[in-house]
XYZ file of C-alpha atoms in Angstrom:
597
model
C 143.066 19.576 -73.817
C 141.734 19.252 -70.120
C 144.431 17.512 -68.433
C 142.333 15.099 -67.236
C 141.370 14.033 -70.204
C 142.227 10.083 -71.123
C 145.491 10.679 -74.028
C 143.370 7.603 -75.829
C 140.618 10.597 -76.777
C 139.515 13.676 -77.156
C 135.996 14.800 -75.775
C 137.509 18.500 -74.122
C 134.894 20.320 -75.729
C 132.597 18.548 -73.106
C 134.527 18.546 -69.886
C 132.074 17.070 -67.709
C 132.189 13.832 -69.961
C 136.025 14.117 -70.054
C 135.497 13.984 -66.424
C 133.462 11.313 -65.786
C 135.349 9.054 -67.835
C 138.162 9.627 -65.882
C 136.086 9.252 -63.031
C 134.787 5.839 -64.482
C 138.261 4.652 -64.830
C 139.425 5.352 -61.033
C 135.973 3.461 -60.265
C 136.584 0.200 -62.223
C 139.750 -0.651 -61.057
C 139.900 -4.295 -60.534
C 136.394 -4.891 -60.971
C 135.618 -8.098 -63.150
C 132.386 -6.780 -64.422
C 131.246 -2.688 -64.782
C 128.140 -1.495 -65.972
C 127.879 1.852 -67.352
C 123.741 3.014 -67.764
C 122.997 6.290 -69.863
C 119.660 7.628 -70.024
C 120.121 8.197 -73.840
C 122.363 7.060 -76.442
C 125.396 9.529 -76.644
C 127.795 7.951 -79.281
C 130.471 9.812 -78.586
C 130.258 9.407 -75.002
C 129.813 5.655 -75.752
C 133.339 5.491 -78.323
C 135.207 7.535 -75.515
C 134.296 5.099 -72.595
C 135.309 1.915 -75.422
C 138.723 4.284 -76.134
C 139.262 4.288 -72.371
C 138.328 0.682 -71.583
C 140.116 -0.798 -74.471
C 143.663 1.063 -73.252
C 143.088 0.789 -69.556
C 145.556 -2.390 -68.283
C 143.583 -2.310 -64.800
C 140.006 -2.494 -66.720
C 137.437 -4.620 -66.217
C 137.147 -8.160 -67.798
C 133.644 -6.967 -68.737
C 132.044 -3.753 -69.670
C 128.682 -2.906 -70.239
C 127.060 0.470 -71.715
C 123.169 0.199 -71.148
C 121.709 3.075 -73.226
C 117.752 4.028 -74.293
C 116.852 5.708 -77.568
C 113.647 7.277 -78.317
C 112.324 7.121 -81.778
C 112.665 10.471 -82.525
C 116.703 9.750 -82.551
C 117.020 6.140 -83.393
C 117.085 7.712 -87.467
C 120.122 10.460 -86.494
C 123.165 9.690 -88.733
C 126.102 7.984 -86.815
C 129.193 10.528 -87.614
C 132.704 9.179 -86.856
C 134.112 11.320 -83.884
C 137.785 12.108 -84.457
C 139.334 9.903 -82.122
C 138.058 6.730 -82.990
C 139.790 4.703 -85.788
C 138.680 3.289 -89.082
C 138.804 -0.435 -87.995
C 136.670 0.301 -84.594
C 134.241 2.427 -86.317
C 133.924 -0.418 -89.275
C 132.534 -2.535 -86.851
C 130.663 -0.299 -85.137
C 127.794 1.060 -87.618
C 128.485 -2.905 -88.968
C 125.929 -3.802 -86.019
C 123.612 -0.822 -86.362
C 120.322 -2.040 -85.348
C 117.073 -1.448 -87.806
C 114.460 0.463 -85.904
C 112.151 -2.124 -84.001
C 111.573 -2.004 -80.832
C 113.271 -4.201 -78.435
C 116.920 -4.594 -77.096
C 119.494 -4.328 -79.672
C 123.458 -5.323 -79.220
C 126.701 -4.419 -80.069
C 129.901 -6.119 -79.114
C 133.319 -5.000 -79.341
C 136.637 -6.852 -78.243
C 135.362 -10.170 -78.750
C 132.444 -9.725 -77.109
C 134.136 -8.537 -73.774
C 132.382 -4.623 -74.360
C 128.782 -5.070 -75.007
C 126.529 -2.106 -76.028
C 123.044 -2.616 -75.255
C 120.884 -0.343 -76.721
C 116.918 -0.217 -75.388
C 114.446 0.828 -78.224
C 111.122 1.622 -75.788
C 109.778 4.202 -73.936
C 112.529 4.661 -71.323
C 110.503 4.694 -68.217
C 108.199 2.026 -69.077
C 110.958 -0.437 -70.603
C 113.320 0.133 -66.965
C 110.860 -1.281 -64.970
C 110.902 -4.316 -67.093
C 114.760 -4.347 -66.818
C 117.450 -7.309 -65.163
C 120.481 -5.515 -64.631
C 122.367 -3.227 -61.701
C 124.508 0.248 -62.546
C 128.092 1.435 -61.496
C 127.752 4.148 -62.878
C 125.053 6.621 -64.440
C 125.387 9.182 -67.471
C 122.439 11.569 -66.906
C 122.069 12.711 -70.452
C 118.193 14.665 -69.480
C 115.153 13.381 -68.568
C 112.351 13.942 -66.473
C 112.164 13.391 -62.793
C 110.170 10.059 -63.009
C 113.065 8.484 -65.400
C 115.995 9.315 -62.961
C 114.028 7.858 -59.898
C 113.650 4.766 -61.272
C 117.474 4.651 -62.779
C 118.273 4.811 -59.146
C 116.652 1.752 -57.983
C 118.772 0.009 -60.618
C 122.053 1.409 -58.520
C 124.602 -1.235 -57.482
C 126.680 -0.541 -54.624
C 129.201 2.454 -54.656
C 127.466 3.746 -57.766
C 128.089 7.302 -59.184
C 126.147 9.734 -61.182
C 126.976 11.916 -63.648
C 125.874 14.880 -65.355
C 126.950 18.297 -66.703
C 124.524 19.317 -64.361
C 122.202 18.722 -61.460
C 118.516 20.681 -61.388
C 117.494 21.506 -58.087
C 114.281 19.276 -58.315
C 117.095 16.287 -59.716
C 119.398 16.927 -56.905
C 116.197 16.442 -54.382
C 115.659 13.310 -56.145
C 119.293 11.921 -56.192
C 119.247 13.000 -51.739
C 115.824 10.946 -51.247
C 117.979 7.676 -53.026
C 120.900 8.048 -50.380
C 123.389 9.673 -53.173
C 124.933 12.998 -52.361
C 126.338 15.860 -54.413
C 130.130 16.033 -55.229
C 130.300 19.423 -57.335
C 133.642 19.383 -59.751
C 134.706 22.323 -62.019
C 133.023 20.866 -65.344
C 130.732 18.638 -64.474
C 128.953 17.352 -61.420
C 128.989 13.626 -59.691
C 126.383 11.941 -57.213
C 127.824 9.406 -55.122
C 125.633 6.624 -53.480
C 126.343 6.858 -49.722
C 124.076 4.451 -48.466
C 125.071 0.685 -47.561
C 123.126 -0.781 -50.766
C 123.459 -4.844 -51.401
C 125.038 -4.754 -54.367
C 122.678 -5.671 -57.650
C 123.174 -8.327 -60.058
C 126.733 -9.706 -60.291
C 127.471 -13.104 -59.140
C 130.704 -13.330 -56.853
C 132.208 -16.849 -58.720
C 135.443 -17.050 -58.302
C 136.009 -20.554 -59.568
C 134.340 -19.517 -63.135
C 134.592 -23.291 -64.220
C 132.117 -24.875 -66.166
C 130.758 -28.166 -67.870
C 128.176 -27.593 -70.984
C 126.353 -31.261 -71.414
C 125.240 -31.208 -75.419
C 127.108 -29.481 -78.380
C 123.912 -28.682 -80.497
C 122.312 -25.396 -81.516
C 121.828 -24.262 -77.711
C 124.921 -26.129 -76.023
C 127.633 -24.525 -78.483
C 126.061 -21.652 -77.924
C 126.364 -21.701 -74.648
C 129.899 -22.801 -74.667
C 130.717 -19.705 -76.886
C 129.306 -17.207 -74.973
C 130.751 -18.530 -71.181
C 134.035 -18.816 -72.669
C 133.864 -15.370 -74.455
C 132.960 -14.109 -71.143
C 136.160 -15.660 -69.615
C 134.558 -18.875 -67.838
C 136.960 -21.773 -68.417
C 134.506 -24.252 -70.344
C 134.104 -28.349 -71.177
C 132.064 -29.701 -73.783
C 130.618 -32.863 -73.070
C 128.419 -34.394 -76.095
C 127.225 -38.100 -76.774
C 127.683 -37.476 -80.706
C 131.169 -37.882 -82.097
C 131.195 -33.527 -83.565
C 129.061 -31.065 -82.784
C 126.282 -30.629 -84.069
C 125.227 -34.334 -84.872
C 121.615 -35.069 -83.595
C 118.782 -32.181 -84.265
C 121.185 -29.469 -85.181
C 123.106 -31.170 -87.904
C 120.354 -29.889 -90.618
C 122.565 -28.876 -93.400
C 120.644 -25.676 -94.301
C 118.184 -23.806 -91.776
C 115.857 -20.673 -92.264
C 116.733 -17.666 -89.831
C 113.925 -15.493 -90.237
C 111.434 -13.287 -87.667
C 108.337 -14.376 -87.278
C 105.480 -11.765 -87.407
C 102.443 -11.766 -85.135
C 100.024 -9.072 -84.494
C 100.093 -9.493 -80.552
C 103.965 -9.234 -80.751
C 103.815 -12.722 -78.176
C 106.711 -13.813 -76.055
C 107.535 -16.562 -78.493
C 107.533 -13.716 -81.502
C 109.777 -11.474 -79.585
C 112.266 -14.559 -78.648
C 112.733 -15.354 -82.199
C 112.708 -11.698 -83.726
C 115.817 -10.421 -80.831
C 116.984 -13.609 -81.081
C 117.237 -13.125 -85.320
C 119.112 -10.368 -84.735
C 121.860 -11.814 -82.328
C 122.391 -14.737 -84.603
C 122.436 -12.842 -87.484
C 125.131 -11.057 -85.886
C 127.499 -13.431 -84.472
C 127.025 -15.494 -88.129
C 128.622 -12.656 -89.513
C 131.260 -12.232 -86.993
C 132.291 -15.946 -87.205
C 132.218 -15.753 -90.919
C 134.824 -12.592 -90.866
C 136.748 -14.437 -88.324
C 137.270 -17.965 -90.344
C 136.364 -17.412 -93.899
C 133.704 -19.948 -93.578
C 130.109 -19.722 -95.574
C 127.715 -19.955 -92.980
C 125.190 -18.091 -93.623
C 123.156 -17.502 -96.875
C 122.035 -13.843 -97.294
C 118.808 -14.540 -99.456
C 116.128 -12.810 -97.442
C 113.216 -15.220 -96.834
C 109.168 -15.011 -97.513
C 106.842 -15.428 -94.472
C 103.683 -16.081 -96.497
C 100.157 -16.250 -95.545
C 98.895 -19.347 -94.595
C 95.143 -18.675 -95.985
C 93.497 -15.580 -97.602
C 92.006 -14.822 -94.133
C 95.248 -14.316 -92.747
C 96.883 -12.501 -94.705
C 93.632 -9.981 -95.036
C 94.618 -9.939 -91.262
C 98.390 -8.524 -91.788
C 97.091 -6.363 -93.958
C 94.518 -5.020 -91.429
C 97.570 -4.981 -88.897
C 100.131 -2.980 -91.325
C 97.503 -0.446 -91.523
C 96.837 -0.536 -87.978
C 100.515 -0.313 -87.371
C 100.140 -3.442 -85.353
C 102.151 -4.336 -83.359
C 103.912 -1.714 -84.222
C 105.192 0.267 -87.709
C 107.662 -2.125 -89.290
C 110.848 -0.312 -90.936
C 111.255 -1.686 -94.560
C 114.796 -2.496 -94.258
C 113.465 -5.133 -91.448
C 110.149 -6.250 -92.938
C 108.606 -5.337 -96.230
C 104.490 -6.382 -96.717
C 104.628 -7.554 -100.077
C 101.676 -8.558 -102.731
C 101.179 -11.834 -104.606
C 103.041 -10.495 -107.447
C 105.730 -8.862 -105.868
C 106.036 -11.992 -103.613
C 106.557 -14.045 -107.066
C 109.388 -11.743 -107.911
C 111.284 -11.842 -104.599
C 110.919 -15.611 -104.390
C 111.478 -16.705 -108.136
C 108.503 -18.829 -107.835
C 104.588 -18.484 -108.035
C 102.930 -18.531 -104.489
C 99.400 -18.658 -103.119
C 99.865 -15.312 -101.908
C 101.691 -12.373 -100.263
C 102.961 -12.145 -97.021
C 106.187 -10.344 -95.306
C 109.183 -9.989 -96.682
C 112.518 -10.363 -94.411
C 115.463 -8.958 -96.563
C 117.644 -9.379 -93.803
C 117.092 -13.222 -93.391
C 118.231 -16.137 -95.261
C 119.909 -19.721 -94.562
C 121.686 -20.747 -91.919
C 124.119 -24.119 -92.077
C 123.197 -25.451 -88.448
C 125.624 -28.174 -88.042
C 128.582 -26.048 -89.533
C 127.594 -23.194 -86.464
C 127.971 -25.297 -84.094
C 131.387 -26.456 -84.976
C 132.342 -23.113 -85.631
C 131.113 -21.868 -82.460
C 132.625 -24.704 -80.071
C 135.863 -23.443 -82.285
C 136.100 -19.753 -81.765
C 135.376 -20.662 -78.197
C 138.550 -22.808 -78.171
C 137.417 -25.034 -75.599
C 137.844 -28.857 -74.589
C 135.318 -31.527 -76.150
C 134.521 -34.849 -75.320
C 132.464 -36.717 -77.721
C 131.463 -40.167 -78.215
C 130.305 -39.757 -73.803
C 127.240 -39.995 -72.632
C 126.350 -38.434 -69.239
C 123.544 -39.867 -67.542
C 123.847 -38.023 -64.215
C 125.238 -35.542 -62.057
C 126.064 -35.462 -58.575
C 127.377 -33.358 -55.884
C 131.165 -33.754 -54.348
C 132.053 -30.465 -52.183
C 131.898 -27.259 -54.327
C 131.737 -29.495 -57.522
C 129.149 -30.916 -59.580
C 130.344 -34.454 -61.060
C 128.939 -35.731 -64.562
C 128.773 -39.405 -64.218
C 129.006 -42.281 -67.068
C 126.939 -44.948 -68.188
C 129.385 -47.593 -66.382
C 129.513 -45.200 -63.414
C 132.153 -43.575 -63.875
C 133.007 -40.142 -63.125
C 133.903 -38.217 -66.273
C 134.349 -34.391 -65.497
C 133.611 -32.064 -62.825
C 132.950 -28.302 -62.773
C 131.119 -25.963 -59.483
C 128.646 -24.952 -62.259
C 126.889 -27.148 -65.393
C 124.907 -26.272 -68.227
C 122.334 -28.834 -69.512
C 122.026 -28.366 -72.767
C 121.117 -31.898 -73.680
C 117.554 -31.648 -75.636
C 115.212 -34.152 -74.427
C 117.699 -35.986 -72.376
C 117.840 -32.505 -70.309
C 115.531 -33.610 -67.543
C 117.439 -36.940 -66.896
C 120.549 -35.701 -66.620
C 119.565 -33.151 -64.404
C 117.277 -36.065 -62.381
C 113.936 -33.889 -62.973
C 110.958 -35.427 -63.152
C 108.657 -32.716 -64.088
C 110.315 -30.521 -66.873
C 108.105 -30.763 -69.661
C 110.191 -31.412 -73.212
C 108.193 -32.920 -75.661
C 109.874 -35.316 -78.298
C 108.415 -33.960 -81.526
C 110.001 -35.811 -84.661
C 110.214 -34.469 -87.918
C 111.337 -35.092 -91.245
C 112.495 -32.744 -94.334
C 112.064 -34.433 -98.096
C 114.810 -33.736 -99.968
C 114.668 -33.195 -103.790
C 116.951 -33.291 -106.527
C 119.073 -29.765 -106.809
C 117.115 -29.088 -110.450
C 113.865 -28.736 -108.440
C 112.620 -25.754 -107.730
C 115.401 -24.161 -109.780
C 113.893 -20.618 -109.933
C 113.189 -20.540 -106.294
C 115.308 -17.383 -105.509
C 114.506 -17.122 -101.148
C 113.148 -19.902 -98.975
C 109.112 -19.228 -98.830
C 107.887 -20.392 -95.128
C 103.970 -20.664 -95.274
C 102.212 -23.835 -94.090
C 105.681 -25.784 -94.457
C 108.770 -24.471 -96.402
C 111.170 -24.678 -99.684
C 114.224 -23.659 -100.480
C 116.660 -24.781 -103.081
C 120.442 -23.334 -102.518
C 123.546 -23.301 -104.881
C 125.183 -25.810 -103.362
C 122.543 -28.767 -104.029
C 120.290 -28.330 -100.756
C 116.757 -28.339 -101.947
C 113.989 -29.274 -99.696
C 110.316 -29.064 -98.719
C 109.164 -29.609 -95.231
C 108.673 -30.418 -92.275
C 106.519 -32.758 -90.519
C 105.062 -32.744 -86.892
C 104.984 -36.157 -86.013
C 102.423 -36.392 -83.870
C 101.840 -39.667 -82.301
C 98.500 -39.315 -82.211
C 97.844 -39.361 -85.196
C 99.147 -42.709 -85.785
C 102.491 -44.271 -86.931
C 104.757 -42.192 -89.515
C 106.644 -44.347 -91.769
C 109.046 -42.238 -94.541
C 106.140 -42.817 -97.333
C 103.374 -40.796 -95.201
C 106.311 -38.456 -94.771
C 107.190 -37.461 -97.472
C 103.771 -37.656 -99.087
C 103.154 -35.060 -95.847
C 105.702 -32.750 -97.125
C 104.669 -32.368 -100.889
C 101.379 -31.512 -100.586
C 102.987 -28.725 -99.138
C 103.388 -27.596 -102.333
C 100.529 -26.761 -103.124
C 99.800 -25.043 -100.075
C 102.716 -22.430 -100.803
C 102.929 -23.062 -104.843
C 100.237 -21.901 -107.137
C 101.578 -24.401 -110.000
C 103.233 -26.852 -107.754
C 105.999 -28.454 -109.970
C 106.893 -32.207 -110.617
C 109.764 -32.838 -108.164
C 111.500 -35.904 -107.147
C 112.712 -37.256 -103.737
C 116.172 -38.004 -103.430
C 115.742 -38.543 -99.934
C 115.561 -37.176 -96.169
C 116.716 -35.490 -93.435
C 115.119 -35.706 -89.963
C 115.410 -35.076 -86.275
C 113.809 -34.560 -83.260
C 112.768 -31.039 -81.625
C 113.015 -30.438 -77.919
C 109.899 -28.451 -77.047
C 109.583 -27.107 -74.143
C 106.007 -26.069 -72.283
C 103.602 -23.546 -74.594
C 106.626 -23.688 -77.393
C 109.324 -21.715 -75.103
C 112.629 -23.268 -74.261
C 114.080 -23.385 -70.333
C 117.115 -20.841 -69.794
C 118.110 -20.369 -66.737
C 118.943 -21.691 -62.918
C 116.894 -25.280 -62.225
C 114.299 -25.332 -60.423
C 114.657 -27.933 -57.020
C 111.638 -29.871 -57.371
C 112.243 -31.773 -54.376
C 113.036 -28.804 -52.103
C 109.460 -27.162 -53.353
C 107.745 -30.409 -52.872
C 108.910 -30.435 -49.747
C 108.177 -26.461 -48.681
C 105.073 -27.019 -50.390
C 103.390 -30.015 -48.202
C 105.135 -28.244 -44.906
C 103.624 -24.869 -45.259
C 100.415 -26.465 -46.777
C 100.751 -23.770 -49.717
C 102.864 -22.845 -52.829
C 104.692 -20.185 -53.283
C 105.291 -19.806 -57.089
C 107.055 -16.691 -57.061
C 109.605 -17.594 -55.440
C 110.428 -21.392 -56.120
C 113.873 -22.800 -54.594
C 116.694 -22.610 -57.377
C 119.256 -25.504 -57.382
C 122.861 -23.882 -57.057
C 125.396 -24.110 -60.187
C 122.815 -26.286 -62.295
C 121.693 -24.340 -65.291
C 119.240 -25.704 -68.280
C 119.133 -24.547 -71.633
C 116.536 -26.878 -73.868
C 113.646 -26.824 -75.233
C 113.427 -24.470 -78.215
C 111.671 -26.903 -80.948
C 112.070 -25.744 -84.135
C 113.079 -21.987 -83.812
C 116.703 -23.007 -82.460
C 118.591 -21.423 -85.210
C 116.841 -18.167 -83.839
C 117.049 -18.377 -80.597
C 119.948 -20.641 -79.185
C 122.254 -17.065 -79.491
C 120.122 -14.906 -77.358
C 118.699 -17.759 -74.949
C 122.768 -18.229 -74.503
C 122.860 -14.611 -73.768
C 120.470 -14.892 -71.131
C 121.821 -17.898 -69.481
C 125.029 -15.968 -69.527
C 123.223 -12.959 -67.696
C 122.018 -15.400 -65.168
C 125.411 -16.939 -64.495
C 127.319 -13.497 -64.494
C 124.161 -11.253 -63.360
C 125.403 -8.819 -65.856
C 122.596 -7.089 -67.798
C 119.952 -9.345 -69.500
C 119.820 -9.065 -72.859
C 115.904 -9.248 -73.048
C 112.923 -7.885 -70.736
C 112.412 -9.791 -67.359
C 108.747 -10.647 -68.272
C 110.354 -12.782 -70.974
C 113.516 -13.973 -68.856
C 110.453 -15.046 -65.953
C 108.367 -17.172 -68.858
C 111.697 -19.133 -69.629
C 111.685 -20.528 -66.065
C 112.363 -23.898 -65.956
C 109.766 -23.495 -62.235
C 107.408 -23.114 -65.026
C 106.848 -26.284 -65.805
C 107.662 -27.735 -61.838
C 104.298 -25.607 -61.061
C 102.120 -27.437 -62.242
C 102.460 -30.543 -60.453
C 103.064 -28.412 -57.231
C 99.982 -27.257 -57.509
C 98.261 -30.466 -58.101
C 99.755 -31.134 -54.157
């Protein structure tokens, strides 16, 4: 073995990687956060930097590997390499992604080593990246890729490579890195003074999340996984009381044929939650998730000859089987247990999700404080601390950073008077648990059923519109059953036992707010000064963060949106493509009036 290979592994048959990681290791010494980008996916270079990370006492709190794959290789079988043991490598192909394109991610270590893996075409999908590079793993690639991988370098970044082409080396001196030639490998180190990318300098990591629903335990969970020291401040007595206490959710994708922001939200966002259901379910024993697969069925013959059109078409883009399976009427009948109006796509991987249960589970795992039964009405700032003040005044907790996570309340608290969250009510009728009893999957068409072993059997929902005059539970429910016989060719006699309803936060054009706040008055005020807006770059509030607004689709997004609000707090890697991140703005919906002034 090359003696400077890590004892943890055993990679000497490629020195220049046993190198690097060593390299690597000198380089992250003390560092809270590291981000390791590879211009392809190398699994064994990816278990050997885990191997060295996970034994290292001086590593970083935080590791990221940021890694593209090309379709041609997203199929190649995963071996085991030698080193790595059975319990690591369990949970490793355990998250491997199905081939769609998109980001997909793995974490190890309770979430502290995150593997993001980018399913594009690596040059176009890096200019739509968030994130800043330590170091580099030059796998190959043309010119074009490793020029812009070297924009992306943070400050003090290396390359590395087995070797450097002359026309790679002329690229790597025109982006101020120089050559460092080793026996067994070579290094580029970046010698210009570069500000350094993406991570946020917080040394007081302390934070207060407002709202313990779908996207506030979320939140909580992922700050507190990332070492932030957390609160949970909620004005329902558990988590999980108001909108997000539905006993039984659908997590499914939803398919469009223009592959929309709002479609790509929820079909990443499937995938994380999917995820971290199963990890939480491992972790406690507890059923949260039902594994039943789901039909997303046509809402009218026109539409569906539409999907079938885009299948052929390969639109948006060819859909693996073991993610989405365009099914017939009669196959549709058998997957479902039921007789439907028509086909539509099947999602094997999706099923039902027990909302209120997740978020207790979540604000759990996360082990941190909550205070229920408190209602927050504003916040205000003292020094370096944001203070969350009570209904009688008083102050309850303080934190240098807050998430408002608060639904339609957000925009209160926060004391904004222009963030758009529209109070849509809705109601599910509830039948008795012998309806529907050969309903197998939960159909969604126009409306949804599902009937589940433990009793749960429903049909819904409504969109209470107030225009549309005054909804009492009669017009309700009479709402939801004719829904029936929009998804049920022989709709069946059911009964109503009863009903469950809440109201969805919706934020403007159906996306939520994640992210920094917008300061309306600061914009107001640069506005009417200069005479002009600037909308690209609108003032940001410092250590207020929103995350609201996500309607009905929170089961499918609250994991990833937390993701990204993470990202934005940390400025480690996004999880997600900046033109999504930028249409999450909460300036977004501040624009509009400025540009009425």
């Amino acid at each position: 073995m090359n003696s400077n290979v890590s004892p943890f592994f055993d990679c000497s048959h490629r020195s220049w990687l046993a190198r690097a990681i060593e390299g690597v290791r000198a380089h992250w010494q003390g560092q809270t956060f590291f981000t390791i980008a590879s211009s392809a996916f190398d699994l064994e270079a990816f278990c050997a930097l885990y191997a060295a990370w996970d034994k290292d006492v001086n590593r970083p709190d935080v590791f990221h590997v940021v890694a593209f794959v090309e379709q041609d290789s997203w199929h190649a079988e995963w071996k085991k390499p030698a080193f790595v043991d059975d319990e690591t490598w369990a949970a490793i192909v355990a998250q491997k992604p199905v081939a769609v394109p998109g980001y997909h991610r793995l974490v190890l270590a309770d979430e502290r080593c995150v593997l993001t893996l980018v399913y594009d075409k690596p040059l176009e999908a890096i200019g739509k990246m968030s994130m800043g590079w330590d170091a580099l793993f030059w796998m190959g690639g043309d010119e074009p890729l490793l020029r812009s991988l070297l924009r992306l370098s943070n400050a003090k970044a290396c390359a590395w490579a087995s070797t450097f082409s002359a026309s790679e080396l002329a690229v790597l001196k025109r982006s101020a890195f120089r050559l460092d030639s080793q026996e067994g490998g070579e290094r580029a180190v970046l010698m210009a003074p570069r500000k350094k990318g993406g991570y946020r300098p917080t040394t007081d990591r302390r934070a207060l999340v407002i709202g313990a629903g779908l996207a506030g335990a979320n939140a909580a969970y992922a700050l507190s996984k990332a070492g932030w020291r957390v609160f949970v401040i909620d004005e329902a007595p558990v988590p999980g009381a108001r909108a997000s206490a539905l006993a039984w959710g659908i997590l499914h994708p939803h398919f469009s044929r223009d592959d929309n922001i709002l479609s790509r939200l929820s079909r990443e966002g499937f995938f994380a939650t999917r995820a971290l259901l199963k990890a939480l379910e491992a972790r406690s024993g507890e059923s949260l998730f039902a594994d039943v697969g789901c039909l997303q069925m046509a809402h009218t013959d026109a539409i569906f000859d539409e999907w079938v059109c885009a299948r052929e078409a390969a639109m948006p883009f060819s859909l693996p089987e073991d993610y989405a399976d365009f099914v017939s009427r009669d196959r549709a009948d058998e997957l479902s247990g039921v007789s439907v109006q028509r086909g539509g796509w099947w999602f094997k991987q999706a099923g039902m999700v027990r909302a209120g249960a997740f978020c207790r589970a979540l604000i759990q795992a996360a082990g941190v404080p909550y205070l229920g039964n408190t209602v927050v009405v504003r916040l205000e700032k003292d020094g370096d601390d944001w203070v969350a003040i009570g209904e009688f005044g008083q102050e309850i907790a303080r934190a240098p950073h807050v998430v408002v996570a608060a639904a339609t309340d957000s925009g209160h608290v926060l004391g904004m008077k222009h963030l758009t969250l529209d109070a849509l009510r809705g109601r599910i009728t509830l039948l008795r648990d012998t309806d529907l009893a050969t309903l197998k999957a939960p159909v969604s068409g126009e409306g949804y059923i599902s009937n589940l072993p433990d009793g749960f059997c429903g049909v819904g929902a409504t969109y209470e519109n107030d225009q549309l005059g005054d909804w009492d539970e009669e017009r309700a429910h009479t709402a939801n059953l004719d829904k029936l016989a929009t998804i049920m060719r022989e709709p069946e006699d059911v009964i109503v036992t009863g009903a469950y309803q809440g109201v969805r936060a919706v934020g403007l054009g159906r996306l939520p707010y994640v992210g920094p706040v917008c300061d309306e008055k600061a914009w107001e005020a640069l506005t009417v000064a200069r005479g002009t807006h600037d909308i690209e770059h609108p003032p940001m509030i410092e250590g207020l963060w929103v995350m609201a607004g996500m309607g009905s689709r929170g089961v499918s997004m609250s994991t990833l949106c937390a993701r990204i609000l993470l990202s934005w707090m940390d400025g480690t890697p996004m999880p997600i493509d900046n033109r999504v991140v930028k249409c999450l703005s909460s300036a977004r919906s501040v624009k509009k009036f400025v540009e009425t002034l």
